[in-house]
């Protein structure tokens, strides 16, 4: 007859408190917005480098 108990230890999963999850969510969103802002700034610098001062006159 087979035994149903296992001798392999199973790690328990710990849940985050609601406040910690909220802070991680807000921090992640700020990080994504920061990366997007850097990408937009990079595109702007590349556009100025490629098209020169003509693009600045168009603005």
PDB file of C-alpha atoms in Angstrom:
ATOM      1  CA  UNK A   1       0.000   0.000   0.000  1.00  0.00           C
ATOM      2  CA  UNK A   2       1.405   3.398  -1.013  1.00  0.00           C
ATOM      3  CA  UNK A   3       1.894   6.157   1.482  1.00  0.00           C
ATOM      4  CA  UNK A   4       0.451   9.607   0.697  1.00  0.00           C
ATOM      5  CA  UNK A   5       2.849  11.604   2.860  1.00  0.00           C
ATOM      6  CA  UNK A   6       5.882  13.091   1.165  1.00  0.00           C
ATOM      7  CA  UNK A   7       9.286  13.488   2.747  1.00  0.00           C
ATOM      8  CA  UNK A   8      10.183  16.333   0.360  1.00  0.00           C
ATOM      9  CA  UNK A   9       9.828  19.706   2.114  1.00  0.00           C
ATOM     10  CA  UNK A  10       7.525  22.117   0.334  1.00  0.00           C
ATOM     11  CA  UNK A  11       8.235  25.833   0.660  1.00  0.00           C
ATOM     12  CA  UNK A  12       5.231  27.836   1.784  1.00  0.00           C
ATOM     13  CA  UNK A  13       4.253  30.757  -0.392  1.00  0.00           C
ATOM     14  CA  UNK A  14       4.000  33.989   1.526  1.00  0.00           C
ATOM     15  CA  UNK A  15       1.535  36.629   0.438  1.00  0.00           C
ATOM     16  CA  UNK A  16       2.347  40.327   0.413  1.00  0.00           C
ATOM     17  CA  UNK A  17       0.340  42.664   2.579  1.00  0.00           C
ATOM     18  CA  UNK A  18      -2.038  44.927   0.667  1.00  0.00           C
ATOM     19  CA  UNK A  19       0.071  48.030   1.394  1.00  0.00           C
ATOM     20  CA  UNK A  20       3.227  46.379   0.042  1.00  0.00           C
ATOM     21  CA  UNK A  21       1.425  45.254  -3.089  1.00  0.00           C
ATOM     22  CA  UNK A  22       0.090  48.767  -3.607  1.00  0.00           C
ATOM     23  CA  UNK A  23       3.552  50.291  -3.197  1.00  0.00           C
ATOM     24  CA  UNK A  24       5.042  47.793  -5.646  1.00  0.00           C
ATOM     25  CA  UNK A  25       2.309  48.569  -8.156  1.00  0.00           C
ATOM     26  CA  UNK A  26       2.835  52.316  -7.873  1.00  0.00           C
ATOM     27  CA  UNK A  27       6.612  51.902  -8.085  1.00  0.00           C
ATOM     28  CA  UNK A  28       6.287  49.722 -11.170  1.00  0.00           C
ATOM     29  CA  UNK A  29       4.025  52.246 -12.852  1.00  0.00           C
ATOM     30  CA  UNK A  30       6.457  55.070 -12.097  1.00  0.00           C
ATOM     31  CA  UNK A  31       9.265  52.979 -13.562  1.00  0.00           C
ATOM     32  CA  UNK A  32       7.294  52.317 -16.756  1.00  0.00           C
ATOM     33  CA  UNK A  33       6.420  56.016 -17.117  1.00  0.00           C
ATOM     34  CA  UNK A  34      10.081  56.940 -16.592  1.00  0.00           C
ATOM     35  CA  UNK A  35      11.236  54.490 -19.268  1.00  0.00           C
ATOM     36  CA  UNK A  36       8.611  55.826 -21.684  1.00  0.00           C
ATOM     37  CA  UNK A  37       9.720  59.409 -20.994  1.00  0.00           C
ATOM     38  CA  UNK A  38      13.331  58.471 -21.720  1.00  0.00           C
ATOM     39  CA  UNK A  39      12.244  56.810 -24.958  1.00  0.00           C
ATOM     40  CA  UNK A  40      10.344  59.922 -26.068  1.00  0.00           C
ATOM     41  CA  UNK A  41      13.323  62.117 -25.195  1.00  0.00           C
ATOM     42  CA  UNK A  42      15.597  59.803 -27.168  1.00  0.00           C
ATOM     43  CA  UNK A  43      13.360  60.027 -30.212  1.00  0.00           C
ATOM     44  CA  UNK A  44      13.337  63.815 -29.910  1.00  0.00           C
ATOM     45  CA  UNK A  45      17.145  63.960 -29.727  1.00  0.00           C
ATOM     46  CA  UNK A  46      17.426  61.623 -32.710  1.00  0.00           C
ATOM     47  CA  UNK A  47      14.988  63.752 -34.706  1.00  0.00           C
ATOM     48  CA  UNK A  48      17.020  66.887 -34.000  1.00  0.00           C
ATOM     49  CA  UNK A  49      20.223  65.068 -34.921  1.00  0.00           C
ATOM     50  CA  UNK A  50      18.788  63.794 -38.214  1.00  0.00           C
ATOM     51  CA  UNK A  51      16.710  66.726 -39.393  1.00  0.00           C
ATOM     52  CA  UNK A  52      18.772  69.517 -37.864  1.00  0.00           C
ATOM     53  CA  UNK A  53      17.486  72.965 -37.003  1.00  0.00           C
ATOM     54  CA  UNK A  54      14.708  72.755 -39.616  1.00  0.00           C
ATOM     55  CA  UNK A  55      12.581  70.700 -37.257  1.00  0.00           C
ATOM     56  CA  UNK A  56      13.024  73.289 -34.518  1.00  0.00           C
ATOM     57  CA  UNK A  57      11.770  76.019 -36.875  1.00  0.00           C
ATOM     58  CA  UNK A  58       8.684  73.934 -37.611  1.00  0.00           C
ATOM     59  CA  UNK A  59       7.838  73.893 -33.921  1.00  0.00           C
TER      60      UNK A  59
END
